[in-house]
Amino acid sequence: MENFLSEELKEILKREYSKGNIILNLGDITKVEVDAIVNAANETLLGGGGVDGAIHAAAGSELLEECKTLGGCRTGEAKITKGYNLPAKNVIHTVGPIYNTDKNVEKLLSDCYTNSLKLIVENNLNSIAFPGISTGVYGYPKEDAARIAIESVLSFLKNHKGDIKVIFVSFSERDFDIYKKIFEESMK
Ligand code: ADP
C-alpha cells in the first residue's frame, strides 16, 4: 500500500498523526489555525526567545501591549490574550518550570497543561495547540516532558464532557517521533 502513495503524501503522513481528539503535528506553532496556541513564556510575559519570540514576532506589537497589562504569570499558571496577527484567535501564555532550578517540576509542568485547558473551557473555545513547554532553554528532558504533556491532557479530557481538539506541535522530526512513541504507548 505504501508504494502507491505519492512522495508528497508520504511526507504529510509522516508529519501528522491523529487519534480521537489528539493530533500530533510537526511544524511551526505560529502557523497553526486554532482557537488558542499556547506560548511557553517566562514569568514577566514580556517576551523572550524560542517559541515565545516567534509568537510575539508573528502576532505583532499589540500582543506585547496586552501582555504588559497582565502583571506577569507564575510558573504553572496560565493567562489568555488575543492572537492579533496570528492565524490562531488567542494565545494562552503559560510559564513552564526551569528543570534544574525549580522544585516540583513534574507537578508544575502538568499544571501548565491543565491550566491552559481550563482557560479553553472557561472561554468556550474548542481547539488548542501546545508546544513542548520547558523543553527548550528551560531544559526539561524531552521524553519526560512529552509523557507529562500527554498524560495531563488525556486525563483532563477524560474528565471533561465537551469536545476539545488538542494539537501537540513538534518543532523537529526527533520531537515528533518522541511524541508519537509516547502517545502510542499511552493508548495501549
Ligand atoms: P522554554 O523556555 O519553555 O524551554 P523554548 O521556547 O526555549 O521554551 O522551547 C520550548 C519548545 O518549543 C522547544 O522544544 C522548541 O524546540 C519549541 N519551539 C521553538 N520554536 C517553535 C515554534 N515556532 N513552533 C513550535 N515549537 C517551537
mmCIF file with all atom_site columns, N, CA and C in Angstrom, residues 99-170:
data_model
loop_
_atom_site.group_PDB
_atom_site.id
_atom_site.type_symbol
_atom_site.label_atom_id
_atom_site.label_alt_id
_atom_site.label_comp_id
_atom_site.label_asym_id
_atom_site.label_entity_id
_atom_site.label_seq_id
_atom_site.pdbx_PDB_ins_code
_atom_site.Cartn_x
_atom_site.Cartn_y
_atom_site.Cartn_z
_atom_site.occupancy
_atom_site.B_iso_or_equiv
_atom_site.pdbx_formal_charge
_atom_site.auth_seq_id
_atom_site.auth_comp_id
_atom_site.auth_asym_id
_atom_site.auth_atom_id
_atom_site.pdbx_PDB_model_num
ATOM 1   N N  . TYR A 1 99  ? 14.016  23.310 34.615 1.00 0.00 ? 99  TYR A N  1
ATOM 2   C CA . TYR A 1 99  ? 14.260  21.934 35.066 1.00 0.00 ? 99  TYR A CA 1
ATOM 3   C C  . TYR A 1 99  ? 15.275  21.820 36.195 1.00 0.00 ? 99  TYR A C  1
ATOM 4   N N  . ASN A 1 100 ? 16.390  22.500 36.075 1.00 0.00 ? 100 ASN A N  1
ATOM 5   C CA . ASN A 1 100 ? 17.441  22.335 37.086 1.00 0.00 ? 100 ASN A CA 1
ATOM 6   C C  . ASN A 1 100 ? 17.346  23.299 38.258 1.00 0.00 ? 100 ASN A C  1
ATOM 7   N N  . THR A 1 101 ? 16.330  24.118 38.292 1.00 0.00 ? 101 THR A N  1
ATOM 8   C CA . THR A 1 101 ? 16.225  25.160 39.312 1.00 0.00 ? 101 THR A CA 1
ATOM 9   C C  . THR A 1 101 ? 14.983  24.994 40.178 1.00 0.00 ? 101 THR A C  1
ATOM 10  N N  . ASP A 1 102 ? 13.837  24.777 39.535 1.00 0.00 ? 102 ASP A N  1
ATOM 11  C CA . ASP A 1 102 ? 12.575  24.736 40.284 1.00 0.00 ? 102 ASP A CA 1
ATOM 12  C C  . ASP A 1 102 ? 12.389  23.403 40.998 1.00 0.00 ? 102 ASP A C  1
ATOM 13  N N  . LYS A 1 103 ? 11.588  23.450 42.075 1.00 0.00 ? 103 LYS A N  1
ATOM 14  C CA . LYS A 1 103 ? 11.197  22.209 42.749 1.00 0.00 ? 103 LYS A CA 1
ATOM 15  C C  . LYS A 1 103 ? 9.862   21.762 42.145 1.00 0.00 ? 103 LYS A C  1
ATOM 16  N N  . ASN A 1 104 ? 9.479   20.517 42.382 1.00 0.00 ? 104 ASN A N  1
ATOM 17  C CA . ASN A 1 104 ? 8.191   20.005 41.890 1.00 0.00 ? 104 ASN A CA 1
ATOM 18  C C  . ASN A 1 104 ? 7.989   20.234 40.395 1.00 0.00 ? 104 ASN A C  1
ATOM 19  N N  . VAL A 1 105 ? 9.016   19.974 39.613 1.00 0.00 ? 105 VAL A N  1
ATOM 20  C CA . VAL A 1 105 ? 8.909   20.295 38.188 1.00 0.00 ? 105 VAL A CA 1
ATOM 21  C C  . VAL A 1 105 ? 7.804   19.497 37.482 1.00 0.00 ? 105 VAL A C  1
ATOM 22  N N  . GLU A 1 106 ? 7.593   18.245 37.899 1.00 0.00 ? 106 GLU A N  1
ATOM 23  C CA . GLU A 1 106 ? 6.564   17.428 37.235 1.00 0.00 ? 106 GLU A CA 1
ATOM 24  C C  . GLU A 1 106 ? 5.188   18.034 37.422 1.00 0.00 ? 106 GLU A C  1
ATOM 25  N N  . LYS A 1 107 ? 4.895   18.383 38.688 1.00 0.00 ? 107 LYS A N  1
ATOM 26  C CA . LYS A 1 107 ? 3.584   18.968 39.011 1.00 0.00 ? 107 LYS A CA 1
ATOM 27  C C  . LYS A 1 107 ? 3.410   20.308 38.287 1.00 0.00 ? 107 LYS A C  1
ATOM 28  N N  . LEU A 1 108 ? 4.450   21.132 38.303 1.00 0.00 ? 108 LEU A N  1
ATOM 29  C CA . LEU A 1 108 ? 4.357   22.451 37.656 1.00 0.00 ? 108 LEU A CA 1
ATOM 30  C C  . LEU A 1 108 ? 4.152   22.321 36.149 1.00 0.00 ? 108 LEU A C  1
ATOM 31  N N  . LEU A 1 109 ? 4.850   21.362 35.538 1.00 0.00 ? 109 LEU A N  1
ATOM 32  C CA . LEU A 1 109 ? 4.681   21.187 34.089 1.00 0.00 ? 109 LEU A CA 1
ATOM 33  C C  . LEU A 1 109 ? 3.269   20.691 33.777 1.00 0.00 ? 109 LEU A C  1
ATOM 34  N N  . SER A 1 110 ? 2.800   19.754 34.574 1.00 0.00 ? 110 SER A N  1
ATOM 35  C CA . SER A 1 110 ? 1.440   19.250 34.389 1.00 0.00 ? 110 SER A CA 1
ATOM 36  C C  . SER A 1 110 ? 0.414   20.376 34.566 1.00 0.00 ? 110 SER A C  1
ATOM 37  N N  . ASP A 1 111 ? 0.638   21.243 35.558 1.00 0.00 ? 111 ASP A N  1
ATOM 38  C CA . ASP A 1 111 ? -0.267  22.385 35.790 1.00 0.00 ? 111 ASP A CA 1
ATOM 39  C C  . ASP A 1 111 ? -0.356  23.292 34.562 1.00 0.00 ? 111 ASP A C  1
ATOM 40  N N  . CYS A 1 112 ? 0.766   23.474 33.860 1.00 0.00 ? 112 CYS A N  1
ATOM 41  C CA . CYS A 1 112 ? 0.749   24.318 32.652 1.00 0.00 ? 112 CYS A CA 1
ATOM 42  C C  . CYS A 1 112 ? -0.293  23.800 31.660 1.00 0.00 ? 112 CYS A C  1
ATOM 43  N N  . TYR A 1 113 ? -0.302  22.476 31.459 1.00 0.00 ? 113 TYR A N  1
ATOM 44  C CA . TYR A 1 113 ? -1.247  21.887 30.502 1.00 0.00 ? 113 TYR A CA 1
ATOM 45  C C  . TYR A 1 113 ? -2.675  21.982 31.022 1.00 0.00 ? 113 TYR A C  1
ATOM 46  N N  . THR A 1 114 ? -2.867  21.648 32.294 1.00 0.00 ? 114 THR A N  1
ATOM 47  C CA . THR A 1 114 ? -4.214  21.649 32.863 1.00 0.00 ? 114 THR A CA 1
ATOM 48  C C  . THR A 1 114 ? -4.785  23.067 32.931 1.00 0.00 ? 114 THR A C  1
ATOM 49  N N  . ASN A 1 115 ? -3.979  24.022 33.383 1.00 0.00 ? 115 ASN A N  1
ATOM 50  C CA . ASN A 1 115 ? -4.487  25.400 33.493 1.00 0.00 ? 115 ASN A CA 1
ATOM 51  C C  . ASN A 1 115 ? -4.762  26.014 32.119 1.00 0.00 ? 115 ASN A C  1
ATOM 52  N N  . SER A 1 116 ? -3.995  25.626 31.107 1.00 0.00 ? 116 SER A N  1
ATOM 53  C CA . SER A 1 116 ? -4.278  26.094 29.746 1.00 0.00 ? 116 SER A CA 1
ATOM 54  C C  . SER A 1 116 ? -5.621  25.537 29.271 1.00 0.00 ? 116 SER A C  1
ATOM 55  N N  . LEU A 1 117 ? -5.847  24.261 29.536 1.00 0.00 ? 117 LEU A N  1
ATOM 56  C CA . LEU A 1 117 ? -7.120  23.646 29.121 1.00 0.00 ? 117 LEU A CA 1
ATOM 57  C C  . LEU A 1 117 ? -8.302  24.244 29.890 1.00 0.00 ? 117 LEU A C  1
ATOM 58  N N  . LYS A 1 118 ? -8.083  24.597 31.157 1.00 0.00 ? 118 LYS A N  1
ATOM 59  C CA . LYS A 1 118 ? -9.163  25.246 31.922 1.00 0.00 ? 118 LYS A CA 1
ATOM 60  C C  . LYS A 1 118 ? -9.563  26.560 31.257 1.00 0.00 ? 118 LYS A C  1
ATOM 61  N N  . LEU A 1 119 ? -8.584  27.312 30.751 1.00 0.00 ? 119 LEU A N  1
ATOM 62  C CA . LEU A 1 119 ? -8.897  28.577 30.065 1.00 0.00 ? 119 LEU A CA 1
ATOM 63  C C  . LEU A 1 119 ? -9.690  28.332 28.786 1.00 0.00 ? 119 LEU A C  1
ATOM 64  N N  . ILE A 1 120 ? -9.400  27.240 28.111 1.00 0.00 ? 120 ILE A N  1
ATOM 65  C CA . ILE A 1 120 ? -10.164 26.879 26.903 1.00 0.00 ? 120 ILE A CA 1
ATOM 66  C C  . ILE A 1 120 ? -11.633 26.679 27.288 1.00 0.00 ? 120 ILE A C  1
ATOM 67  N N  . VAL A 1 121 ? -11.864 25.945 28.357 1.00 0.00 ? 121 VAL A N  1
ATOM 68  C CA . VAL A 1 121 ? -13.243 25.665 28.803 1.00 0.00 ? 121 VAL A CA 1
ATOM 69  C C  . VAL A 1 121 ? -13.917 26.961 29.248 1.00 0.00 ? 121 VAL A C  1
ATOM 70  N N  . GLU A 1 122 ? -13.244 27.731 30.088 1.00 0.00 ? 122 GLU A N  1
ATOM 71  C CA . GLU A 1 122 ? -13.837 28.973 30.619 1.00 0.00 ? 122 GLU A CA 1
ATOM 72  C C  . GLU A 1 122 ? -14.197 29.969 29.526 1.00 0.00 ? 122 GLU A C  1
ATOM 73  N N  . ASN A 1 123 ? -13.444 29.938 28.426 1.00 0.00 ? 123 ASN A N  1
ATOM 74  C CA . ASN A 1 123 ? -13.699 30.891 27.333 1.00 0.00 ? 123 ASN A CA 1
ATOM 75  C C  . ASN A 1 123 ? -14.499 30.282 26.184 1.00 0.00 ? 123 ASN A C  1
ATOM 76  N N  . ASN A 1 124 ? -15.104 29.104 26.448 1.00 0.00 ? 124 ASN A N  1
ATOM 77  C CA . ASN A 1 124 ? -15.930 28.422 25.440 1.00 0.00 ? 124 ASN A CA 1
ATOM 78  C C  . ASN A 1 124 ? -15.196 28.192 24.120 1.00 0.00 ? 124 ASN A C  1
ATOM 79  N N  . LEU A 1 125 ? -13.953 27.804 24.194 1.00 0.00 ? 125 LEU A N  1
ATOM 80  C CA . LEU A 1 125 ? -13.171 27.538 22.989 1.00 0.00 ? 125 LEU A CA 1
ATOM 81  C C  . LEU A 1 125 ? -13.110 26.024 22.757 1.00 0.00 ? 125 LEU A C  1
ATOM 82  N N  . ASN A 1 126 ? -12.708 25.641 21.536 1.00 0.00 ? 126 ASN A N  1
ATOM 83  C CA . ASN A 1 126 ? -12.756 24.211 21.193 1.00 0.00 ? 126 ASN A CA 1
ATOM 84  C C  . ASN A 1 126 ? -11.446 23.593 20.739 1.00 0.00 ? 126 ASN A C  1
ATOM 85  N N  . SER A 1 127 ? -10.442 24.408 20.424 1.00 0.00 ? 127 SER A N  1
ATOM 86  C CA . SER A 1 127 ? -9.209  23.800 19.926 1.00 0.00 ? 127 SER A CA 1
ATOM 87  C C  . SER A 1 127 ? -7.985  24.535 20.464 1.00 0.00 ? 127 SER A C  1
ATOM 88  N N  . ILE A 1 128 ? -6.932  23.771 20.720 1.00 0.00 ? 128 ILE A N  1
ATOM 89  C CA . ILE A 1 128 ? -5.733  24.320 21.354 1.00 0.00 ? 128 ILE A CA 1
ATOM 90  C C  . ILE A 1 128 ? -4.499  23.610 20.801 1.00 0.00 ? 128 ILE A C  1
ATOM 91  N N  . ALA A 1 129 ? -3.417  24.364 20.618 1.00 0.00 ? 129 ALA A N  1
ATOM 92  C CA . ALA A 1 129 ? -2.152  23.762 20.169 1.00 0.00 ? 129 ALA A CA 1
ATOM 93  C C  . ALA A 1 129 ? -1.059  24.068 21.190 1.00 0.00 ? 129 ALA A C  1
ATOM 94  N N  . PHE A 1 130 ? -0.352  23.031 21.612 1.00 0.00 ? 130 PHE A N  1
ATOM 95  C CA . PHE A 1 130 ? 0.722   23.168 22.604 1.00 0.00 ? 130 PHE A CA 1
ATOM 96  C C  . PHE A 1 130 ? 2.097   22.963 21.958 1.00 0.00 ? 130 PHE A C  1
ATOM 97  N N  . PRO A 1 131 ? 3.079   23.768 22.340 1.00 0.00 ? 131 PRO A N  1
ATOM 98  C CA . PRO A 1 131 ? 4.480   23.419 22.018 1.00 0.00 ? 131 PRO A CA 1
ATOM 99  C C  . PRO A 1 131 ? 5.002   22.547 23.169 1.00 0.00 ? 131 PRO A C  1
ATOM 100 N N  . GLY A 1 132 ? 6.239   22.111 23.065 1.00 0.00 ? 132 GLY A N  1
ATOM 101 C CA . GLY A 1 132 ? 6.836   21.327 24.161 1.00 0.00 ? 132 GLY A CA 1
ATOM 102 C C  . GLY A 1 132 ? 7.299   22.273 25.257 1.00 0.00 ? 132 GLY A C  1
ATOM 103 N N  . ILE A 1 133 ? 6.378   22.616 26.149 1.00 0.00 ? 133 ILE A N  1
ATOM 104 C CA . ILE A 1 133 ? 6.672   23.602 27.202 1.00 0.00 ? 133 ILE A CA 1
ATOM 105 C C  . ILE A 1 133 ? 7.898   23.146 28.020 1.00 0.00 ? 133 ILE A C  1
ATOM 106 N N  . SER A 1 134 ? 8.784   24.064 28.297 1.00 0.00 ? 134 SER A N  1
ATOM 107 C CA . SER A 1 134 ? 10.006  23.840 29.110 1.00 0.00 ? 134 SER A CA 1
ATOM 108 C C  . SER A 1 134 ? 11.093  23.016 28.437 1.00 0.00 ? 134 SER A C  1
ATOM 109 N N  . THR A 1 135 ? 10.863  22.539 27.209 1.00 0.00 ? 135 THR A N  1
ATOM 110 C CA . THR A 1 135 ? 11.852  21.622 26.614 1.00 0.00 ? 135 THR A CA 1
ATOM 111 C C  . THR A 1 135 ? 12.935  22.341 25.804 1.00 0.00 ? 135 THR A C  1
ATOM 112 N N  . GLY A 1 136 ? 12.916  23.669 25.815 1.00 0.00 ? 136 GLY A N  1
ATOM 113 C CA . GLY A 1 136 ? 13.959  24.440 25.134 1.00 0.00 ? 136 GLY A CA 1
ATOM 114 C C  . GLY A 1 136 ? 14.976  24.908 26.156 1.00 0.00 ? 136 GLY A C  1
ATOM 115 N N  . VAL A 1 137 ? 15.114  26.228 26.308 1.00 0.00 ? 137 VAL A N  1
ATOM 116 C CA . VAL A 1 137 ? 16.114  26.758 27.251 1.00 0.00 ? 137 VAL A CA 1
ATOM 117 C C  . VAL A 1 137 ? 15.831  26.350 28.696 1.00 0.00 ? 137 VAL A C  1
ATOM 118 N N  . TYR A 1 138 ? 14.586  26.007 29.029 1.00 0.00 ? 138 TYR A N  1
ATOM 119 C CA . TYR A 1 138 ? 14.287  25.591 30.410 1.00 0.00 ? 138 TYR A CA 1
ATOM 120 C C  . TYR A 1 138 ? 14.740  24.159 30.710 1.00 0.00 ? 138 TYR A C  1
ATOM 121 N N  . GLY A 1 139 ? 15.218  23.448 29.678 1.00 0.00 ? 139 GLY A N  1
ATOM 122 C CA . GLY A 1 139 ? 15.993  22.223 29.881 1.00 0.00 ? 139 GLY A CA 1
ATOM 123 C C  . GLY A 1 139 ? 15.277  20.956 30.330 1.00 0.00 ? 139 GLY A C  1
ATOM 124 N N  . TYR A 1 140 ? 13.948  20.905 30.198 1.00 0.00 ? 140 TYR A N  1
ATOM 125 C CA . TYR A 1 140 ? 13.235  19.683 30.628 1.00 0.00 ? 140 TYR A CA 1
ATOM 126 C C  . TYR A 1 140 ? 13.531  18.566 29.626 1.00 0.00 ? 140 TYR A C  1
ATOM 127 N N  . PRO A 1 141 ? 13.941  17.381 30.068 1.00 0.00 ? 141 PRO A N  1
ATOM 128 C CA . PRO A 1 141 ? 14.212  16.296 29.117 1.00 0.00 ? 141 PRO A CA 1
ATOM 129 C C  . PRO A 1 141 ? 12.964  16.011 28.263 1.00 0.00 ? 141 PRO A C  1
ATOM 130 N N  . LYS A 1 142 ? 13.191  15.884 26.967 1.00 0.00 ? 142 LYS A N  1
ATOM 131 C CA . LYS A 1 142 ? 12.075  15.816 26.011 1.00 0.00 ? 142 LYS A CA 1
ATOM 132 C C  . LYS A 1 142 ? 11.101  14.665 26.277 1.00 0.00 ? 142 LYS A C  1
ATOM 133 N N  . GLU A 1 143 ? 11.633  13.469 26.562 1.00 0.00 ? 143 GLU A N  1
ATOM 134 C CA . GLU A 1 143 ? 10.734  12.313 26.743 1.00 0.00 ? 143 GLU A CA 1
ATOM 135 C C  . GLU A 1 143 ? 9.872   12.484 27.973 1.00 0.00 ? 143 GLU A C  1
ATOM 136 N N  . ASP A 1 144 ? 10.489  12.892 29.072 1.00 0.00 ? 144 ASP A N  1
ATOM 137 C CA . ASP A 1 144 ? 9.728   13.081 30.314 1.00 0.00 ? 144 ASP A CA 1
ATOM 138 C C  . ASP A 1 144 ? 8.670   14.159 30.121 1.00 0.00 ? 144 ASP A C  1
ATOM 139 N N  . ALA A 1 145 ? 9.055   15.231 29.443 1.00 0.00 ? 145 ALA A N  1
ATOM 140 C CA . ALA A 1 145 ? 8.119   16.338 29.234 1.00 0.00 ? 145 ALA A CA 1
ATOM 141 C C  . ALA A 1 145 ? 6.951   15.900 28.347 1.00 0.00 ? 145 ALA A C  1
ATOM 142 N N  . ALA A 1 146 ? 7.244   15.118 27.304 1.00 0.00 ? 146 ALA A N  1
ATOM 143 C CA . ALA A 1 146 ? 6.180   14.666 26.404 1.00 0.00 ? 146 ALA A CA 1
ATOM 144 C C  . ALA A 1 146 ? 5.214   13.735 27.144 1.00 0.00 ? 146 ALA A C  1
ATOM 145 N N  . ARG A 1 147 ? 5.758   12.904 28.027 1.00 0.00 ? 147 ARG A N  1
ATOM 146 C CA . ARG A 1 147 ? 4.903   11.983 28.786 1.00 0.00 ? 147 ARG A CA 1
ATOM 147 C C  . ARG A 1 147 ? 3.967   12.767 29.698 1.00 0.00 ? 147 ARG A C  1
ATOM 148 N N  . ILE A 1 148 ? 4.499   13.766 30.375 1.00 0.00 ? 148 ILE A N  1
ATOM 149 C CA . ILE A 1 148 ? 3.676   14.593 31.265 1.00 0.00 ? 148 ILE A CA 1
ATOM 150 C C  . ILE A 1 148 ? 2.626   15.351 30.444 1.00 0.00 ? 148 ILE A C  1
ATOM 151 N N  . ALA A 1 149 ? 3.040   15.880 29.303 1.00 0.00 ? 149 ALA A N  1
ATOM 152 C CA . ALA A 1 149 ? 2.105   16.625 28.447 1.00 0.00 ? 149 ALA A CA 1
ATOM 153 C C  . ALA A 1 149 ? 0.931   15.730 28.044 1.00 0.00 ? 149 ALA A C  1
ATOM 154 N N  . ILE A 1 150 ? 1.242   14.555 27.542 1.00 0.00 ? 150 ILE A N  1
ATOM 155 C CA . ILE A 1 150 ? 0.196   13.664 27.029 1.00 0.00 ? 150 ILE A CA 1
ATOM 156 C C  . ILE A 1 150 ? -0.691  13.154 28.168 1.00 0.00 ? 150 ILE A C  1
ATOM 157 N N  . GLU A 1 151 ? -0.077  12.736 29.269 1.00 0.00 ? 151 GLU A N  1
ATOM 158 C CA . GLU A 1 151 ? -0.880  12.223 30.391 1.00 0.00 ? 151 GLU A CA 1
ATOM 159 C C  . GLU A 1 151 ? -1.781  13.308 30.965 1.00 0.00 ? 151 GLU A C  1
ATOM 160 N N  . SER A 1 152 ? -1.262  14.526 31.106 1.00 0.00 ? 152 SER A N  1
ATOM 161 C CA . SER A 1 152 ? -2.059  15.609 31.690 1.00 0.00 ? 152 SER A CA 1
ATOM 162 C C  . SER A 1 152 ? -3.251  15.938 30.799 1.00 0.00 ? 152 SER A C  1
ATOM 163 N N  . VAL A 1 153 ? -3.003  15.982 29.491 1.00 0.00 ? 153 VAL A N  1
ATOM 164 C CA . VAL A 1 153 ? -4.083  16.325 28.555 1.00 0.00 ? 153 VAL A CA 1
ATOM 165 C C  . VAL A 1 153 ? -5.122  15.203 28.513 1.00 0.00 ? 153 VAL A C  1
ATOM 166 N N  . LEU A 1 154 ? -4.665  13.952 28.412 1.00 0.00 ? 154 LEU A N  1
ATOM 167 C CA . LEU A 1 154 ? -5.623  12.842 28.343 1.00 0.00 ? 154 LEU A CA 1
ATOM 168 C C  . LEU A 1 154 ? -6.469  12.775 29.608 1.00 0.00 ? 154 LEU A C  1
ATOM 169 N N  . SER A 1 155 ? -5.843  13.019 30.749 1.00 0.00 ? 155 SER A N  1
ATOM 170 C CA . SER A 1 155 ? -6.612  12.926 31.989 1.00 0.00 ? 155 SER A CA 1
ATOM 171 C C  . SER A 1 155 ? -7.605  14.087 32.098 1.00 0.00 ? 155 SER A C  1
ATOM 172 N N  . PHE A 1 156 ? -7.229  15.262 31.625 1.00 0.00 ? 156 PHE A N  1
ATOM 173 C CA . PHE A 1 156 ? -8.176  16.388 31.621 1.00 0.00 ? 156 PHE A CA 1
ATOM 174 C C  . PHE A 1 156 ? -9.354  16.072 30.698 1.00 0.00 ? 156 PHE A C  1
ATOM 175 N N  . LEU A 1 157 ? -9.062  15.584 29.497 1.00 0.00 ? 157 LEU A N  1
ATOM 176 C CA . LEU A 1 157 ? -10.137 15.333 28.518 1.00 0.00 ? 157 LEU A CA 1
ATOM 177 C C  . LEU A 1 157 ? -11.087 14.238 29.001 1.00 0.00 ? 157 LEU A C  1
ATOM 178 N N  . LYS A 1 158 ? -10.539 13.276 29.726 1.00 0.00 ? 158 LYS A N  1
ATOM 179 C CA . LYS A 1 158 ? -11.365 12.171 30.233 1.00 0.00 ? 158 LYS A CA 1
ATOM 180 C C  . LYS A 1 158 ? -12.410 12.682 31.220 1.00 0.00 ? 158 LYS A C  1
ATOM 181 N N  . ASN A 1 159 ? -12.039 13.706 31.975 1.00 0.00 ? 159 ASN A N  1
ATOM 182 C CA . ASN A 1 159 ? -12.945 14.236 32.998 1.00 0.00 ? 159 ASN A CA 1
ATOM 183 C C  . ASN A 1 159 ? -13.745 15.438 32.516 1.00 0.00 ? 159 ASN A C  1
ATOM 184 N N  . HIS A 1 160 ? -13.730 15.661 31.213 1.00 0.00 ? 160 HIS A N  1
ATOM 185 C CA . HIS A 1 160 ? -14.409 16.838 30.682 1.00 0.00 ? 160 HIS A CA 1
ATOM 186 C C  . HIS A 1 160 ? -15.385 16.399 29.596 1.00 0.00 ? 160 HIS A C  1
ATOM 187 N N  . LYS A 1 161 ? -16.614 16.936 29.667 1.00 0.00 ? 161 LYS A N  1
ATOM 188 C CA . LYS A 1 161 ? -17.658 16.444 28.753 1.00 0.00 ? 161 LYS A CA 1
ATOM 189 C C  . LYS A 1 161 ? -17.551 16.981 27.326 1.00 0.00 ? 161 LYS A C  1
ATOM 190 N N  . GLY A 1 162 ? -17.161 18.246 27.158 1.00 0.00 ? 162 GLY A N  1
ATOM 191 C CA . GLY A 1 162 ? -17.175 18.865 25.819 1.00 0.00 ? 162 GLY A CA 1
ATOM 192 C C  . GLY A 1 162 ? -16.178 18.249 24.856 1.00 0.00 ? 162 GLY A C  1
ATOM 193 N N  . ASP A 1 163 ? -16.168 18.786 23.657 1.00 0.00 ? 163 ASP A N  1
ATOM 194 C CA . ASP A 1 163 ? -15.323 18.274 22.595 1.00 0.00 ? 163 ASP A CA 1
ATOM 195 C C  . ASP A 1 163 ? -14.164 19.243 22.355 1.00 0.00 ? 163 ASP A C  1
ATOM 196 N N  . ILE A 1 164 ? -13.004 18.928 22.878 1.00 0.00 ? 164 ILE A N  1
ATOM 197 C CA . ILE A 1 164 ? -11.853 19.824 22.691 1.00 0.00 ? 164 ILE A CA 1
ATOM 198 C C  . ILE A 1 164 ? -10.807 19.107 21.839 1.00 0.00 ? 164 ILE A C  1
ATOM 199 N N  . LYS A 1 165 ? -10.369 19.789 20.770 1.00 0.00 ? 165 LYS A N  1
ATOM 200 C CA . LYS A 1 165 ? -9.319  19.225 19.919 1.00 0.00 ? 165 LYS A CA 1
ATOM 201 C C  . LYS A 1 165 ? -7.959  19.737 20.405 1.00 0.00 ? 165 LYS A C  1
ATOM 202 N N  . VAL A 1 166 ? -7.032  18.820 20.611 1.00 0.00 ? 166 VAL A N  1
ATOM 203 C CA . VAL A 1 166 ? -5.712  19.202 21.131 1.00 0.00 ? 166 VAL A CA 1
ATOM 204 C C  . VAL A 1 166 ? -4.621  18.818 20.131 1.00 0.00 ? 166 VAL A C  1
ATOM 205 N N  . ILE A 1 167 ? -3.811  19.788 19.757 1.00 0.00 ? 167 ILE A N  1
ATOM 206 C CA . ILE A 1 167 ? -2.696  19.541 18.843 1.00 0.00 ? 167 ILE A CA 1
ATOM 207 C C  . ILE A 1 167 ? -1.377  19.717 19.594 1.00 0.00 ? 167 ILE A C  1
ATOM 208 N N  . PHE A 1 168 ? -0.528  18.706 19.541 1.00 0.00 ? 168 PHE A N  1
ATOM 209 C CA . PHE A 1 168 ? 0.822   18.836 20.086 1.00 0.00 ? 168 PHE A CA 1
ATOM 210 C C  . PHE A 1 168 ? 1.742   19.152 18.913 1.00 0.00 ? 168 PHE A C  1
ATOM 211 N N  . VAL A 1 169 ? 2.345   20.326 18.929 1.00 0.00 ? 169 VAL A N  1
ATOM 212 C CA . VAL A 1 169 ? 3.184   20.738 17.806 1.00 0.00 ? 169 VAL A CA 1
ATOM 213 C C  . VAL A 1 169 ? 4.660   20.505 18.141 1.00 0.00 ? 169 VAL A C  1
ATOM 214 N N  . SER A 1 170 ? 5.303   19.694 17.319 1.00 0.00 ? 170 SER A N  1
ATOM 215 C CA . SER A 1 170 ? 6.745   19.451 17.490 1.00 0.00 ? 170 SER A CA 1
ATOM 216 C C  . SER A 1 170 ? 7.494   20.298 16.488 1.00 0.00 ? 170 SER A C  1
#
